[in-house]
PDB file of C-alpha atoms in Angstrom:
ATOM      1  CA  MET Q   1       0.000   0.000   0.000  1.00 69.00           C
ATOM      2  CA  THR Q   2       1.127   3.518  -0.670  1.00 80.00           C
ATOM      3  CA  LEU Q   3       0.479   5.703   2.333  1.00 91.00           C
ATOM      4  CA  PRO Q   4      -1.981   8.511   1.718  1.00 93.00           C
ATOM      5  CA  GLU Q   5      -0.228  11.845   1.270  1.00 94.00           C
ATOM      6  CA  ASP Q   6      -1.888  13.311   4.351  1.00 96.00           C
ATOM      7  CA  TRP Q   7      -0.424  10.677   6.732  1.00 97.00           C
ATOM      8  CA  ILE Q   8       2.350  12.441   8.655  1.00 98.00           C
ATOM      9  CA  GLU Q   9       4.970  10.144  10.165  1.00 97.00           C
ATOM     10  CA  HIS Q  10       5.548  10.468  13.910  1.00 98.00           C
ATOM     11  CA  ARG Q  11       8.806   9.332  15.519  1.00 97.00           C
ATOM     12  CA  ARG Q  12       9.643   8.928  19.170  1.00 93.00           C
ATOM     13  CA  GLU Q  13      12.605  10.814  20.691  1.00 92.00           C
ATOM     14  CA  ASP Q  14      15.171   8.229  19.536  1.00 94.00           C
ATOM     15  CA  GLY Q  15      14.008   8.587  15.927  1.00 95.00           C
ATOM     16  CA  GLU Q  16      12.111   5.284  15.699  1.00 94.00           C
ATOM     17  CA  PRO Q  17       8.800   5.633  13.822  1.00 96.00           C
ATOM     18  CA  VAL Q  18       5.776   4.756  15.989  1.00 97.00           C
ATOM     19  CA  GLY Q  19       2.933   5.716  13.669  1.00 97.00           C
ATOM     20  CA  TRP Q  20       1.282   8.523  11.786  1.00 98.00           C
ATOM     21  CA  ILE Q  21      -0.881  11.529  12.489  1.00 98.00           C
ATOM     22  CA  VAL Q  22      -3.755  11.969  10.054  1.00 98.00           C
ATOM     23  CA  PRO Q  23      -5.893  15.100   9.658  1.00 98.00           C
ATOM     24  CA  ASP Q  24      -9.504  14.262  10.501  1.00 96.00           C
ATOM     25  CA  GLY Q  25     -12.084  17.028  10.366  1.00 93.00           C
ATOM     26  CA  GLY Q  26     -10.959  19.761  12.737  1.00 94.00           C
ATOM     27  CA  GLY Q  27      -8.533  17.473  14.583  1.00 98.00           C
ATOM     28  CA  PHE Q  28      -6.061  14.675  14.081  1.00 98.00           C
ATOM     29  CA  ARG Q  29      -6.254  10.906  14.365  1.00 98.00           C
ATOM     30  CA  PRO Q  30      -3.184   9.017  15.618  1.00 98.00           C
ATOM     31  CA  MET Q  31      -2.528   5.778  13.702  1.00 98.00           C
ATOM     32  CA  ASP Q  32      -0.186   3.173  15.179  1.00 97.00           C
ATOM     33  CA  ILE Q  33       2.570   1.363  13.293  1.00 97.00           C
ATOM     34  CA  LEU Q  34       0.002  -1.236  12.120  1.00 97.00           C
ATOM     35  CA  GLY Q  35      -2.080   1.554  10.562  1.00 97.00           C
ATOM     36  CA  ARG Q  36      -4.829   1.306  13.159  1.00 96.00           C
ATOM     37  CA  PRO Q  37      -6.429   4.249  14.959  1.00 97.00           C
ATOM     38  CA  VAL Q  38      -5.286   4.931  18.511  1.00 96.00           C
ATOM     39  CA  GLY Q  39      -8.374   6.206  20.301  1.00 95.00           C
ATOM     40  CA  ASP Q  40     -11.961   6.647  19.269  1.00 94.00           C
ATOM     41  CA  ALA Q  41     -12.119  10.243  18.096  1.00 96.00           C
ATOM     42  CA  PRO Q  42      -9.979  12.966  16.554  1.00 97.00           C
ATOM     43  CA  VAL Q  43      -7.844  14.918  19.026  1.00 98.00           C
ATOM     44  CA  ASP Q  44      -5.552  17.925  18.853  1.00 98.00           C
ATOM     45  CA  TRP Q  45      -2.006  17.538  17.484  1.00 98.00           C
ATOM     46  CA  LEU Q  46      -0.295  17.314  20.870  1.00 98.00           C
ATOM     47  CA  GLU Q  47      -2.728  14.656  22.107  1.00 98.00           C
ATOM     48  CA  ALA Q  48      -2.122  12.667  18.913  1.00 98.00           C
ATOM     49  CA  GLU Q  49       1.640  12.773  19.511  1.00 97.00           C
ATOM     50  CA  GLU Q  50       1.193  11.771  23.149  1.00 97.00           C
ATOM     51  CA  ALA Q  51      -1.107   8.880  22.199  1.00 97.00           C
ATOM     52  CA  LEU Q  52       1.443   7.502  19.739  1.00 98.00           C
ATOM     53  CA  ASP Q  53       4.314   7.927  22.192  1.00 97.00           C
ATOM     54  CA  ALA Q  54       2.311   6.123  24.879  1.00 96.00           C
ATOM     55  CA  ARG Q  55       1.311   3.320  22.486  1.00 95.00           C
ATOM     56  CA  GLY Q  56       4.910   2.936  21.349  1.00 95.00           C
ATOM     57  CA  LEU Q  57       6.111  -0.289  19.787  1.00 95.00           C
ATOM     58  CA  GLY Q  58       6.031  -2.633  22.776  1.00 93.00           C
ATOM     59  CA  PHE Q  59       2.627  -4.036  21.834  1.00 93.00           C
ATOM     60  CA  LEU Q  60       4.224  -5.541  18.706  1.00 94.00           C
ATOM     61  CA  ALA Q  61       6.144  -8.001  20.898  1.00 92.00           C
ATOM     62  CA  GLU Q  62       2.962  -9.285  22.539  1.00 92.00           C
ATOM     63  CA  ARG Q  63       1.217 -12.425  21.371  1.00 91.00           C
ATOM     64  CA  HIS Q  64      -1.621 -11.807  18.957  1.00 95.00           C
ATOM     65  CA  ARG Q  65      -4.302 -14.001  17.422  1.00 96.00           C
ATOM     66  CA  LEU Q  66      -5.052 -14.319  13.744  1.00 97.00           C
ATOM     67  CA  ARG Q  67      -8.625 -15.221  12.830  1.00 97.00           C
ATOM     68  CA  LEU Q  68      -8.525 -17.423   9.737  1.00 95.00           C
ATOM     69  CA  ALA Q  69     -11.138 -17.589   6.967  1.00 94.00           C
ATOM     70  CA  ASP Q  70     -12.766 -20.650   8.583  1.00 96.00           C
ATOM     71  CA  GLY Q  71     -13.192 -18.766  11.886  1.00 94.00           C
ATOM     72  CA  ALA Q  72     -10.404 -20.630  13.670  1.00 94.00           C
ATOM     73  CA  GLU Q  73      -7.849 -18.521  15.532  1.00 95.00           C
ATOM     74  CA  ARG Q  74      -4.093 -19.072  15.601  1.00 94.00           C
ATOM     75  CA  PRO Q  75      -1.680 -17.562  18.108  1.00 94.00           C
ATOM     76  CA  VAL Q  76       0.873 -15.439  16.232  1.00 95.00           C
ATOM     77  CA  ARG Q  77       3.691 -12.996  16.792  1.00 93.00           C
ATOM     78  CA  ILE Q  78       4.359  -9.998  14.581  1.00 95.00           C
ATOM     79  CA  SER Q  79       7.557 -10.437  12.622  1.00 94.00           C
ATOM     80  CA  GLN Q  80       7.444  -7.328  10.412  1.00 95.00           C
ATOM     81  CA  ALA Q  81       5.226  -4.271  10.188  1.00 95.00           C
ATOM     82  CA  SER Q  82       5.412  -1.562   7.542  1.00 94.00           C
ATOM     83  CA  PRO Q  83       3.194   0.107   4.949  1.00 95.00           C
ATOM     84  CA  ASP Q  84       4.403  -2.636   2.576  1.00 95.00           C
ATOM     85  CA  GLY Q  85       2.567  -5.235   4.672  1.00 96.00           C
ATOM     86  CA  ILE Q  86       2.538  -7.086   7.956  1.00 97.00           C
ATOM     87  CA  VAL Q  87       4.117 -10.474   8.495  1.00 97.00           C
ATOM     88  CA  VAL Q  88       3.038 -12.672  11.398  1.00 96.00           C
ATOM     89  CA  VAL Q  89       4.434 -16.033  12.437  1.00 93.00           C
ATOM     90  CA  ALA Q  90       2.405 -18.846  13.991  1.00 92.00           C
ATOM     91  CA  ASP Q  91       3.353 -19.098  17.655  1.00 89.00           C
ATOM     92  CA  GLU Q  92       1.972 -22.372  18.958  1.00 80.00           C
ATOM     93  CA  PHE Q  93       3.489 -22.916  22.406  1.00 72.00           C
ATOM     94  CA  GLY Q  94       6.158 -20.252  21.821  1.00 63.00           C
ATOM     95  CA  ALA Q  95       7.481 -22.021  18.709  1.00 54.00           C
ATOM     96  CA  ALA Q  96       8.001 -18.748  16.812  1.00 52.00           C
ATOM     97  CA  SER Q  97      11.071 -17.979  18.903  1.00 52.00           C
ATOM     98  CA  ALA Q  98      12.559 -21.490  18.877  1.00 47.00           C
ATOM     99  CA  VAL Q  99      15.865 -21.730  17.026  1.00 49.00           C
ATOM    100  CA  GLY Q 100      15.427 -23.657  13.796  1.00 57.00           C
ATOM    101  CA  ALA Q 101      11.629 -23.646  14.044  1.00 61.00           C
ATOM    102  CA  GLN Q 102       9.787 -23.778  10.730  1.00 73.00           C
ATOM    103  CA  ALA Q 103       6.765 -21.800  11.870  1.00 78.00           C
ATOM    104  CA  GLU Q 104       3.953 -20.994   9.453  1.00 91.00           C
ATOM    105  CA  VAL Q 105       4.139 -17.428   8.097  1.00 94.00           C
ATOM    106  CA  PHE Q 106       1.160 -15.247   7.168  1.00 96.00           C
ATOM    107  CA  HIS Q 107       1.450 -12.126   4.997  1.00 97.00           C
ATOM    108  CA  LEU Q 108      -1.208  -9.536   5.819  1.00 97.00           C
ATOM    109  CA  PRO Q 109      -2.079  -6.240   4.176  1.00 96.00           C
ATOM    110  CA  PHE Q 110      -1.450  -2.810   5.665  1.00 96.00           C
ATOM    111  CA  PRO Q 111      -3.286  -1.444   7.553  1.00 96.00           C
ATOM    112  CA  ALA Q 112      -3.610  -4.554   9.676  1.00 96.00           C
ATOM    113  CA  PRO Q 113      -6.914  -6.337   9.122  1.00 96.00           C
ATOM    114  CA  GLU Q 114      -9.432  -6.670  11.936  1.00 95.00           C
ATOM    115  CA  ASP Q 115      -8.624 -10.404  11.942  1.00 97.00           C
ATOM    116  CA  LEU Q 116      -5.312  -9.627  13.691  1.00 97.00           C
ATOM    117  CA  LEU Q 117      -6.222  -9.376  17.362  1.00 95.00           C
ATOM    118  CA  LEU Q 118      -4.091  -8.535  20.374  1.00 89.00           C
ATOM    119  CA  ASN Q 119      -4.228 -11.314  22.977  1.00 83.00           C
ATOM    120  CA  GLU Q 120      -5.993  -9.798  25.953  1.00 69.00           C
ATOM    121  CA  GLY Q 121      -5.462 -11.216  29.384  1.00 51.00           C
TER     122      GLY Q 121
END
């Protein structure tokens, strides 16, 4: 995907990109590194920056679930995330981090589809 021209990259203090700020009506909508909105409504510029800084990148290291076409869900970990696409790796019993593991890989579009869910709890 080519990012829309009005998506403005936001970087944290160390220069690492953490998302984008997108004009939305009279405010701005923060979008995380997966291209998903952070928050429910447009906010002012400073609040958008603060929301992205608070969201950060740490959530990418968490386990996620991928809902497959048949409705089944697989535990996954995010391997790569960029506007070019998102790559997740099946993580059954922590296998994604095992040396030499041949885990199943899924290539997802950007922004991340709703079928990629953060494991809660």
